[in-house]
Coordinates of C-alpha atoms in Angstrom, one line a residue:
X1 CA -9.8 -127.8 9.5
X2 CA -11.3 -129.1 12.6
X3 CA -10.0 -127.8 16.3
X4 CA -10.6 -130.6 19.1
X5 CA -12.2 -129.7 22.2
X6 CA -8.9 -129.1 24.0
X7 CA -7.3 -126.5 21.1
X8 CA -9.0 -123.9 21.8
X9 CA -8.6 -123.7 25.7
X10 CA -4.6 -124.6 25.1
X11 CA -4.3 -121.9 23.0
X12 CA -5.5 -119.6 25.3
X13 CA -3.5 -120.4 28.0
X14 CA -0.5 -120.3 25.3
X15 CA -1.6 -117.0 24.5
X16 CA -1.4 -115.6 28.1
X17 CA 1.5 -117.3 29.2
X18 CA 3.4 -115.8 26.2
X19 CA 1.5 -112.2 27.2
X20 CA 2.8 -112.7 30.8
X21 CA 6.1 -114.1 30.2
X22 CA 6.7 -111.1 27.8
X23 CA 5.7 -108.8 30.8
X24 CA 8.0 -110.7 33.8
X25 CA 11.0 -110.7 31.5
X26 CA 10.8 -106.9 30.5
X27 CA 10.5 -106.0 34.3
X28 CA 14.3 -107.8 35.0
X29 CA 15.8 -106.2 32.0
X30 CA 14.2 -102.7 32.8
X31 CA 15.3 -103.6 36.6
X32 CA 19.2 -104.5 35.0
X33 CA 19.2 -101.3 33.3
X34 CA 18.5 -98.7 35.9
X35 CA 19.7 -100.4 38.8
X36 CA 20.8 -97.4 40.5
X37 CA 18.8 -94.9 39.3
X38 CA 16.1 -95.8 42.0
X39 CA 18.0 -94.1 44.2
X40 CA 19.7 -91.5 42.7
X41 CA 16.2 -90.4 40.7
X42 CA 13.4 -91.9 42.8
X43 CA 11.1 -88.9 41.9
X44 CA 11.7 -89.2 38.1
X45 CA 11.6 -93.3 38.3
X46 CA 8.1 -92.5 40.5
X47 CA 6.3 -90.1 38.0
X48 CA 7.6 -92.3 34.7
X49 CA 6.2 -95.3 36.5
X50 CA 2.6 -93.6 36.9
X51 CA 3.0 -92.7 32.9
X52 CA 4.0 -96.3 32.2
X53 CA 0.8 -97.6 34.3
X54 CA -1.4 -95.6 32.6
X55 CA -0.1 -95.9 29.1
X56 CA -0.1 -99.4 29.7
X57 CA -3.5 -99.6 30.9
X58 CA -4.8 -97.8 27.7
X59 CA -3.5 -100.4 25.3
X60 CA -4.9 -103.1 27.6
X61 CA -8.2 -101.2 26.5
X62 CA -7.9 -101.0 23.2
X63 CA -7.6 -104.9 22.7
X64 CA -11.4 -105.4 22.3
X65 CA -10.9 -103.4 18.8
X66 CA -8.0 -104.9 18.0
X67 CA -8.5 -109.1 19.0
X68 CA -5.8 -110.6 16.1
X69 CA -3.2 -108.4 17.8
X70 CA -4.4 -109.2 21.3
X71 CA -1.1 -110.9 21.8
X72 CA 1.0 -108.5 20.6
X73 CA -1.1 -105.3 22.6
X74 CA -1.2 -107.6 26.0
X75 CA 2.5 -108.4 25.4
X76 CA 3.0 -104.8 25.5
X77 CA 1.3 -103.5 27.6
X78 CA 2.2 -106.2 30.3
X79 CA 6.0 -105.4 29.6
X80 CA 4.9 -101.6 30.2
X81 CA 2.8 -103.0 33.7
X82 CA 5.5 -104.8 35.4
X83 CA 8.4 -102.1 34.9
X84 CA 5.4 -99.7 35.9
X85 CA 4.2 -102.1 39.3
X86 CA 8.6 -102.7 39.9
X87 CA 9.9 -98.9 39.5
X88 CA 6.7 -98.0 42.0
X89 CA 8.2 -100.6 44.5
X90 CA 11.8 -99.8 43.9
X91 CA 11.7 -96.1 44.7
X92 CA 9.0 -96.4 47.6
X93 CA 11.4 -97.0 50.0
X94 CA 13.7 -94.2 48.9
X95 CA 10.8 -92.2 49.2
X96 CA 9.1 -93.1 52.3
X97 CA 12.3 -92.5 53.6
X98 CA 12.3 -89.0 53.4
X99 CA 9.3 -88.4 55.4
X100 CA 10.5 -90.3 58.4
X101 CA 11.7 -88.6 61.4
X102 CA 13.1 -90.5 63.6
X103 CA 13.9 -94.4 62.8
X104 CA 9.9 -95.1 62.0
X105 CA 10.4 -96.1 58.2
X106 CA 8.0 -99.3 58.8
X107 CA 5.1 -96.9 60.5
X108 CA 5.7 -94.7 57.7
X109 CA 5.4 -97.5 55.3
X110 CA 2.6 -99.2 56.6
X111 CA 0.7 -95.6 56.6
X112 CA 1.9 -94.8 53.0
X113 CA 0.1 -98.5 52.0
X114 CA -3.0 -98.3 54.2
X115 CA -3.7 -94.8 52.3
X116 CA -2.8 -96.5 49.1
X117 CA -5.8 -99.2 50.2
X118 CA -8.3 -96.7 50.8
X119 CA -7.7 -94.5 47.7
X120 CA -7.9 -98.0 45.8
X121 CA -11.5 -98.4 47.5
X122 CA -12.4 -95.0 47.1
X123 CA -11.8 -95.2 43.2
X124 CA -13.3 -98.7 42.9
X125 CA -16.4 -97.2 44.1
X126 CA -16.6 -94.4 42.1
X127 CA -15.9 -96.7 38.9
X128 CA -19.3 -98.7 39.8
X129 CA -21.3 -95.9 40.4
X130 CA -19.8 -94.4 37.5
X131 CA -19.6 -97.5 35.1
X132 CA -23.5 -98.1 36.4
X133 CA -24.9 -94.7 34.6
X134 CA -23.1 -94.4 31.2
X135 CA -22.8 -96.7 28.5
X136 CA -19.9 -99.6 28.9
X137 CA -19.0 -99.3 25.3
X138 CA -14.8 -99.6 24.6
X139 CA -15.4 -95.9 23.6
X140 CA -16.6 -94.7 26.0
X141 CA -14.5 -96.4 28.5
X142 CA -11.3 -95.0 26.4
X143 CA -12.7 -91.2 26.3
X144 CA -13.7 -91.4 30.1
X145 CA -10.4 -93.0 30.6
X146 CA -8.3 -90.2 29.3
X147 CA -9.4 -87.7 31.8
X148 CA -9.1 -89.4 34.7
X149 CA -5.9 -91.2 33.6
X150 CA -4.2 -87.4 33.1
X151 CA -6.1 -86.3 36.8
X152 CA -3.9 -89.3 38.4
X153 CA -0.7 -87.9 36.5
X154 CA -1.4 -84.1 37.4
X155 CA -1.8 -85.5 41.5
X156 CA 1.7 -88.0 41.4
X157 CA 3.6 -84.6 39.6
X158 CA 2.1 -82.3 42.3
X159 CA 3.0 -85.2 45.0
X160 CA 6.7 -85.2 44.5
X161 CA 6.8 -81.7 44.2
X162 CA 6.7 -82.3 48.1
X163 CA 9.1 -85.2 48.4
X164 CA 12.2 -84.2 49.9
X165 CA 15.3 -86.1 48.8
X166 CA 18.2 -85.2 51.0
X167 CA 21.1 -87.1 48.8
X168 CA 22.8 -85.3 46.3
X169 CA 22.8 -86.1 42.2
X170 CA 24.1 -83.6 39.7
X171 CA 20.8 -81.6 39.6
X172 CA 20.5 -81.4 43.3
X173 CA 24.1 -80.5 44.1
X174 CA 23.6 -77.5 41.5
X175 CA 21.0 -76.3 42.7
X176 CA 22.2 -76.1 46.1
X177 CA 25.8 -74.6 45.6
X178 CA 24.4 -72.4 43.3
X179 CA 24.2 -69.1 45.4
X180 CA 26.3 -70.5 47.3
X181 CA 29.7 -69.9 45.3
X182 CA 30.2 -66.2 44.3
X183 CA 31.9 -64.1 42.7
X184 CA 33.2 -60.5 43.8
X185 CA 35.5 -58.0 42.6
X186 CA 36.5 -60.7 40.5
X187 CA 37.1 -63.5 43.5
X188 CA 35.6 -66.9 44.5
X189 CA 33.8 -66.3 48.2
X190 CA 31.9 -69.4 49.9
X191 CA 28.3 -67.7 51.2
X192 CA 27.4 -70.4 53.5
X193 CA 24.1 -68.8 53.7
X194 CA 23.2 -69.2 50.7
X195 CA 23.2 -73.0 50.4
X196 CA 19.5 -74.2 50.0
X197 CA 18.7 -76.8 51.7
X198 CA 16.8 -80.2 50.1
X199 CA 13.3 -78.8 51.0
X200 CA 14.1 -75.6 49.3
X201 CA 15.8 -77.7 46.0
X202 CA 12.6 -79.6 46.0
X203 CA 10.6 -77.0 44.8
X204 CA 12.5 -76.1 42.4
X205 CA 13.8 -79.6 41.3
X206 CA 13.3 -80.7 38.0
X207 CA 12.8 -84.0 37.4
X208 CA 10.6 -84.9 34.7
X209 CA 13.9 -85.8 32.4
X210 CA 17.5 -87.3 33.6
X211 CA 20.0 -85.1 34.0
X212 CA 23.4 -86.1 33.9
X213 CA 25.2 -82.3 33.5
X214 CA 25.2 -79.1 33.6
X215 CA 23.7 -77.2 30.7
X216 CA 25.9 -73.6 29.9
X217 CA 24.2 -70.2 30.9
X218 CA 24.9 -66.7 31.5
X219 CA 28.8 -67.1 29.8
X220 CA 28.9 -69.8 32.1
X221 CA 30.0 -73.4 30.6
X222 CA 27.8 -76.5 31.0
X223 CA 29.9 -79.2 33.3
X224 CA 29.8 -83.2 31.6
X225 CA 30.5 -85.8 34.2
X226 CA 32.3 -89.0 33.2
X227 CA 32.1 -88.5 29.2
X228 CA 33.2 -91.9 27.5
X229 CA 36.9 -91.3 26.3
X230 CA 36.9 -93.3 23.7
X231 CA 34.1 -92.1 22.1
X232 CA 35.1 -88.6 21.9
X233 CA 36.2 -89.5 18.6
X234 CA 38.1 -86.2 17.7
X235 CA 40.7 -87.3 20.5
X236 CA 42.3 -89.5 18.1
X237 CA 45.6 -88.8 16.4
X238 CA 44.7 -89.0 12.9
X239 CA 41.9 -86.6 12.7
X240 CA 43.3 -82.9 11.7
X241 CA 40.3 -80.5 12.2
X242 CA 40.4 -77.7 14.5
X243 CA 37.9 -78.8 17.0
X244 CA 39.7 -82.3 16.9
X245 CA 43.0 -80.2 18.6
X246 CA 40.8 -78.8 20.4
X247 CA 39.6 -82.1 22.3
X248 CA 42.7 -83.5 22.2
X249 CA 44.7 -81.3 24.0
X250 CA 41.9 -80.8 26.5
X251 CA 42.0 -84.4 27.7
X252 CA 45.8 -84.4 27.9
X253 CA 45.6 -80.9 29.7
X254 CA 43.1 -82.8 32.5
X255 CA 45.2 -85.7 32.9
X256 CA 48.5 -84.3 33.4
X257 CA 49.9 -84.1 36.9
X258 CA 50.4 -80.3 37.0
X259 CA 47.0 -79.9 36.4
X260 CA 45.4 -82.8 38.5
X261 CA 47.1 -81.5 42.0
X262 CA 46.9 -85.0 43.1
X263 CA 43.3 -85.3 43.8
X264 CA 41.5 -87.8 42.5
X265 CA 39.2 -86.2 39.7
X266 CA 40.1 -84.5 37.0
X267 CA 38.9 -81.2 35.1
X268 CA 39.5 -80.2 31.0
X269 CA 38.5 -77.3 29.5
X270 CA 37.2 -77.4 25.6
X271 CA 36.8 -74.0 24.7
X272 CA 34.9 -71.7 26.9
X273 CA 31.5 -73.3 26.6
X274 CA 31.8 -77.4 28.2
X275 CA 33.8 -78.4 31.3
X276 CA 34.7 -82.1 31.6
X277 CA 34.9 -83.5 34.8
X278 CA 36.3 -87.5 35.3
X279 CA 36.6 -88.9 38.4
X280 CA 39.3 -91.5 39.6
X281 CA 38.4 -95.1 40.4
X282 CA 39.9 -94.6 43.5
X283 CA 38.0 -92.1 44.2
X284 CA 36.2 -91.7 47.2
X285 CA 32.5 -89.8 47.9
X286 CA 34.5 -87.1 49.4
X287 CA 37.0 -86.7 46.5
X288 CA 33.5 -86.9 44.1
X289 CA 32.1 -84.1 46.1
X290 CA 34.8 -82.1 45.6
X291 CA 35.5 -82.5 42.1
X292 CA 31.9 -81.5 41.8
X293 CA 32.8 -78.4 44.4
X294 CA 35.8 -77.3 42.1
X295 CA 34.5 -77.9 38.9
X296 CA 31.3 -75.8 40.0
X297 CA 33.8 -72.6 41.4
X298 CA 35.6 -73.1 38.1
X299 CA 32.8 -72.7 35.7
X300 CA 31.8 -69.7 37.8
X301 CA 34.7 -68.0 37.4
X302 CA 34.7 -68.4 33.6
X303 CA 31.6 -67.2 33.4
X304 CA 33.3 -63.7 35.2
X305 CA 36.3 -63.4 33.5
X306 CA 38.9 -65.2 31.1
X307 CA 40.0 -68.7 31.4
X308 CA 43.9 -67.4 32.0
X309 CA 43.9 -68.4 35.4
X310 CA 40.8 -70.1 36.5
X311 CA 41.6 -73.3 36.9
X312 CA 44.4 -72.5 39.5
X313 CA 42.4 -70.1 41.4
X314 CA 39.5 -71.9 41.3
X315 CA 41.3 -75.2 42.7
X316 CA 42.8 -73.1 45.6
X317 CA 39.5 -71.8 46.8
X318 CA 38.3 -75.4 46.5
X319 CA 40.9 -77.0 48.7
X320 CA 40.7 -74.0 51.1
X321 CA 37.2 -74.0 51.1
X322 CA 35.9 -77.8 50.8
X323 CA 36.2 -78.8 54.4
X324 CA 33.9 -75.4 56.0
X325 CA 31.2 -75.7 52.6
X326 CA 31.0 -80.0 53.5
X327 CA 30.0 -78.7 57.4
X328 CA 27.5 -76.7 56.2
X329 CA 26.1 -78.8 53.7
X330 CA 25.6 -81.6 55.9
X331 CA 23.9 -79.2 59.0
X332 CA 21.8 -77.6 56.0
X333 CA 20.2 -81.4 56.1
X334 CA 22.3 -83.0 53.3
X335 CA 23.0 -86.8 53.4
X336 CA 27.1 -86.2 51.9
X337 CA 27.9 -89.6 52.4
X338 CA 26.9 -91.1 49.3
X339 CA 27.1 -89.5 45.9
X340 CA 25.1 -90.1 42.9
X341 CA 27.0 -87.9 40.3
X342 CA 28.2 -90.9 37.7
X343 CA 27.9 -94.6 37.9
X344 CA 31.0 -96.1 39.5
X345 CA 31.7 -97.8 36.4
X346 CA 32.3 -94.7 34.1
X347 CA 35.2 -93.9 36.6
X348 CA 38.7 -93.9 34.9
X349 CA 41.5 -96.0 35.6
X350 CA 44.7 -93.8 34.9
X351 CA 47.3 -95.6 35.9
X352 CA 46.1 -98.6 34.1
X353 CA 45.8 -96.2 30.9
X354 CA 49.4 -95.3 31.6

């Protein structure tokens, strides 16, 4: 079969507009998805955007081997680009941020790019003095790839490491209350000295993987934020086991009135190893920072002594507590008035459940 002279050039540009297109589109969804998490996690969006980039870029490389799946590779690896090239821009702001110190975000900005320009020159000039003395076979570009693809990695981990993010998620809030609420002779006590501060948590900061809760240790229960309800499926009526009880009466326990004082989050207890924390609709950052507040007193109180009277105690020395530990939190360099704990849409509507 015979191909005109215009085929072939057509299908080209089919075959890269298709490669593109796959690439733009995959960007808005992953943009859709995360939404939020740019600022909440911009040091785990920033490091995961370096590993897209360069896992990305490797595919692009092996194309030559692979030319009937150059579509298929390039459709990838464009998808993997463009959330790469859009998670870089998202949380660049959220980062530059942090390093301003007065109201200079667009010097700090336009410094932050002109180094970006240089190291972009510097590294261009290195690949042709490189590229000039060793064989430009797809090998060889692959194997000298690898090495300097896992050097750029090692330097964005060891960059962030020094990034400073002053608003609070679920693994910075624990880090930072947690010297700070003690227990002795078997009592909650506030140590306002021992709240770190957001340069301190970054060190120590992990952020490599999401974390949404608070994993158990040392007798102490882990803490789940905003579990989905319905999908706790041992909640329902009809199932009899032991550990469906269990469940059940813990979410009734956390919703009734005796229990919620009120406020507008809500704490259940499921054995002695998981506290579940929900937070109100109507709540507001305030009421989330102190559900986080009690819920964190709570589970270190369990992890003294039995659950008999914990909860009570525990939400007394909350209340009592709350407005002197927000003071010092916010003077130890904490932004409080935003909270990124749960998205807003994993609150619970109780009267509406009612």
């Amino acid at each position: 079969m015979g191909l005109n002279s215009g085929a072939l050039p057509l299908s080209a540009a089919i075959n890269w507009v298709i490669k593109d297109g796959f690439g733009q589109f995959g960007g808005v969804i992953y943009a859709t998805m995360v939404g939020q998490k740019f600022d909440s996690d911009p040091k785990h969006q920033r490091f995961w955007s370096s590993v897209w980039l360069q896992t990305a870029t490797w595919l692009e490389m092996l194309t030559p081997l692979f030319p009937h799946l150059f579509v298929v590779i390039g459709s990838v690896a464009n998808v993997g680009k463009n959330i790469a090239w859009l998670a870089m821009s998202a949380t660049r702001a959220s980062i530059n941020k942090t390093f301003c110190r007065k109201e200079n975000l667009g010097d700090v900005t336009a410094k932050s790019g002109s180094q970006s320009t240089a190291a972009g020159l510097i590294g261009t000039a290195l690949g042709i003095v490189v590229g000039g003395t060793m064989d430009v076979s797809v090998y060889t570009l692959i194997l000298g790839f690898v090495p300097i693809s896992l050097a750029s990695l090692w330097g964005n981990y060891k960059s962030l490491l020094y990034t400073v993010t002053p608003t609070l998620n679920v693994e910075r809030a624990r880090l930072m209350l947690q010297e700070a609420i003690l227990v002795q002779n078997g009592a909650l006590v506030f140590s306002p000295e021992h709240v770190r501060t957001p340069r301190q948590v970054s060190k120590i900061e992990k952020f490599m993987r999401e974390i949404r809760g608070i994993e158990p240790e040392d007798r102490m229960p882990g803490i789940i934020i905003s579990a989905n309800i319905s999908k706790l499926e041992h909640v329902f009526p009809w199932t009899n086991s032991n550990a469906a009880a269990n469940v059940a009466h813990m979410v009734r326990d956390a919703f009734q009135p005796q229990y919620a004082w009120n406020e507008l989050y809500y704490i259940g207890l499921h054995t002695t190893d998981r506290l579940y924390l929900w937070y109100d609709d109507r709540a507001s950052d305030a009421d989330v920072l102190l559900g986080f507040y009690h819920a964190m007193a709570y589970r270190k109180l369990l992890g003294a002594r039995s659950p008999s009277d914990a909860r009570i105690e525990s939400y007394v020395f909350a209340k009592q507590t709350f407005a002197s530990a927000c003071q010092h939190i916010m003077e130890s360099g904490w932004d409080t008035s935003i909270m990124y704990f749960s998205k807003r849409s994993r609150f619970v509507n109780v009267a509406k459940a009612e």
